[in-house]
Short mmCIF file of C-alpha atoms in Angstrom, two decimals:
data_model
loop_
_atom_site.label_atom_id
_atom_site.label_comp_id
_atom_site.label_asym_id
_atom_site.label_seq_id
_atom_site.Cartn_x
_atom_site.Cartn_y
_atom_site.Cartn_z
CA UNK G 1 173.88 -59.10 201.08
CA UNK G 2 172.06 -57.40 203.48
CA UNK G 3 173.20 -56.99 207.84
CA UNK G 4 171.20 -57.10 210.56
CA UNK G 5 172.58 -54.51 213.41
CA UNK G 6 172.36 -57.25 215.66
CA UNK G 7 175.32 -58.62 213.75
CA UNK G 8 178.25 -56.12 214.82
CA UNK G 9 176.54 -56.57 218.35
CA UNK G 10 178.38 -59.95 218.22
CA UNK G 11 181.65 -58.73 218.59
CA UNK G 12 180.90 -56.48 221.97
CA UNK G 13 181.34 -59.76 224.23
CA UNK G 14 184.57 -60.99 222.20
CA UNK G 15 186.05 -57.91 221.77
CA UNK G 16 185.27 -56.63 225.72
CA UNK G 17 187.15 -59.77 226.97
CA UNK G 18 190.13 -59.83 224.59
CA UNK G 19 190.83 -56.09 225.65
CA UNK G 20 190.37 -57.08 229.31
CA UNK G 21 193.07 -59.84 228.60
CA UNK G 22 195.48 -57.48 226.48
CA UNK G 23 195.16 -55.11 229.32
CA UNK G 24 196.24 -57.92 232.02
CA UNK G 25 199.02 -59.13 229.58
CA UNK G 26 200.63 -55.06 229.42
CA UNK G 27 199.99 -54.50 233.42
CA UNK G 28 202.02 -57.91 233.99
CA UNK G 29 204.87 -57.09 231.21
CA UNK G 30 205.04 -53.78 232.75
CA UNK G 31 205.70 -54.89 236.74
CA UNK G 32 208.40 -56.95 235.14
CA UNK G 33 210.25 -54.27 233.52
CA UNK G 34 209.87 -52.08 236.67
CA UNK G 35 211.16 -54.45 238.29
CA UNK G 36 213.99 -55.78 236.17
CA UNK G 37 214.80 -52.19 235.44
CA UNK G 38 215.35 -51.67 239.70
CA UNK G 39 217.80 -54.39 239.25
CA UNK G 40 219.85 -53.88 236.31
CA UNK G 41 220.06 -50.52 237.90
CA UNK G 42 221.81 -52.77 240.91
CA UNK G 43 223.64 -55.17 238.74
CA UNK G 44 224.17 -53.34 235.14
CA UNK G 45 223.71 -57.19 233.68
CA UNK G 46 223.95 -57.31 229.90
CA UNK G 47 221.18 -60.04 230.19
CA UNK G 48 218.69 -57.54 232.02
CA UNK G 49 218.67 -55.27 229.72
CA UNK G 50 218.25 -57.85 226.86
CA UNK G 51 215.49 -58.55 228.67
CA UNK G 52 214.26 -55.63 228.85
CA UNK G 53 214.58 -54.64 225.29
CA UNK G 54 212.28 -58.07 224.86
CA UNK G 55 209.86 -56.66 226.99
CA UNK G 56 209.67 -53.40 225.33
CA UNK G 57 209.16 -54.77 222.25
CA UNK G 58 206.09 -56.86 223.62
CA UNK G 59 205.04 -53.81 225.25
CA UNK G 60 204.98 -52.12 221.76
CA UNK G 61 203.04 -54.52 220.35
CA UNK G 62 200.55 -55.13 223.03
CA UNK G 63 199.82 -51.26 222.06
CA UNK G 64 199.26 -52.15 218.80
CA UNK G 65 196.95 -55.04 219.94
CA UNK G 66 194.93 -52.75 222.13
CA UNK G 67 194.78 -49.92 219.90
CA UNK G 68 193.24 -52.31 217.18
CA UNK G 69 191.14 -54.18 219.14
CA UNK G 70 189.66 -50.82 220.36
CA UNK G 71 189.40 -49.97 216.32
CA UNK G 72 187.24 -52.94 215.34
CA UNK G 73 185.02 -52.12 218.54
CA UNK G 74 184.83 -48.56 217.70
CA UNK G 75 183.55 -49.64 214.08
CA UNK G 76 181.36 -52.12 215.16
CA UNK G 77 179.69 -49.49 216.92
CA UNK G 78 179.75 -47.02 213.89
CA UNK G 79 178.24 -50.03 211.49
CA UNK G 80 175.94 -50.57 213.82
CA UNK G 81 175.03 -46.99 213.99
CA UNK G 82 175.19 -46.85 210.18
CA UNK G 83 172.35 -50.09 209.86
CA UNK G 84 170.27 -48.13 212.18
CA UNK G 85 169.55 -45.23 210.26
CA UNK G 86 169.56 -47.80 206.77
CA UNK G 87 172.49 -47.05 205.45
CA UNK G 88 172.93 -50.26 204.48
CA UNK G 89 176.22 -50.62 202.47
CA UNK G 90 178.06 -48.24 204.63
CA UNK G 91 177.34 -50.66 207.45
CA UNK G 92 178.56 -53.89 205.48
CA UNK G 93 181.65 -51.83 204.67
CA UNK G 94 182.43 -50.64 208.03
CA UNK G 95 181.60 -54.29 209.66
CA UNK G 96 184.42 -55.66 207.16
CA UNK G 97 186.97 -52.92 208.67
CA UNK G 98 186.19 -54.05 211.75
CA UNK G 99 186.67 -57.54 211.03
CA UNK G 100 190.06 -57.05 209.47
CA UNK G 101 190.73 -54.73 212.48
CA UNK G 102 189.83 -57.72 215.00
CA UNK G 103 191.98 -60.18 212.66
CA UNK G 104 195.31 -57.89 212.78
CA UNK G 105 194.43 -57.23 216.08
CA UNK G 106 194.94 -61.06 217.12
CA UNK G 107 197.74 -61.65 214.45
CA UNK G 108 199.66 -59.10 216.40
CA UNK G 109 198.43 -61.20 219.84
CA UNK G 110 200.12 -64.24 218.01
CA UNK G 111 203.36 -62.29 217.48
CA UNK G 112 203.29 -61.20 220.77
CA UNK G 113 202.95 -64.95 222.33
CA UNK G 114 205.94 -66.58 219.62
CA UNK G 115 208.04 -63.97 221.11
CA UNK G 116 206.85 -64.35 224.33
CA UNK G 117 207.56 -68.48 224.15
CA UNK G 118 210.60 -68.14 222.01
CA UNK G 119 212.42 -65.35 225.68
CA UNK G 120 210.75 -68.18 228.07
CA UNK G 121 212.28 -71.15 226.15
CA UNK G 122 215.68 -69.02 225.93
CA UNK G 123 215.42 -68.54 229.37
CA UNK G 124 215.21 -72.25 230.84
CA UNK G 125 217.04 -73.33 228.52
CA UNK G 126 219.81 -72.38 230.92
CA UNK G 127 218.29 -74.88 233.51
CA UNK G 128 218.49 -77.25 230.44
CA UNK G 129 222.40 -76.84 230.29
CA UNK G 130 222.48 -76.97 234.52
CA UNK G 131 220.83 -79.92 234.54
CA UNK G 132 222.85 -81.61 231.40
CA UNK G 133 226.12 -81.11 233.67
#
């Protein structure tokens, strides 16, 4: 099997944008905490601070989504480097670690979302029950 560097080039557009939209996702999470933290500092609601311990775990693993994501770049770059002065199988291997790093990288994303879904449904489904009575 041989690699062309142009290959792990591939990723730089992919990879650029899904950092740009981890990075959006973290900035909004983290205005929401700020600002549920100002009012269960108010309030002392048991829900707030359920809510916040949501949010702190999808803060967590935004993290780990970044910090991935930013892996498989990172060796995309090395492989690249690697097929440029022929080392060949190096390159192959460090491509593959960056694919696998991309992969957890958006399996974490997908944790992220069902947990994101699963607080939003939790949260209207109060309207739900409103609306029922």
């Amino acid at each position: 099997m041989t690699l062309n560097i142009e290959t792990p080039a591939l990723l730089f557009s992919a990879t650029s944008l899904i950092l740009l939209a981890y990075t959006n996702r973290f900035l909004t999470i983290a205005q929401i905490v700020r600002s549920l933290k100002k009012n269960y500092d108010e309030k002392e609601n048991k829900s707030i601070l359920l809510e916040i311990k949501n949010l702190n775990l999808r803060l967590t693993l935004i993290r780990y989504m970044q910090m991935f994501g930013v892996m498989s770049l990172f060796l995309s770059v090395l492989a690249m480097m690697l097929l440029f002065i022929e080392q060949q199988l190096f390159g192959i291997y460090i491509f593959g670690l960056s694919l696998l790093s991309l992969l957890i990288s958006l399996g974490v994303s997908f944790w992220e979302i069902s947990i994101s879904v699963n607080a939003l449904r939790l949260h209207l489904s109060d309207l739900a029950d409103k609306e029922v009575n």
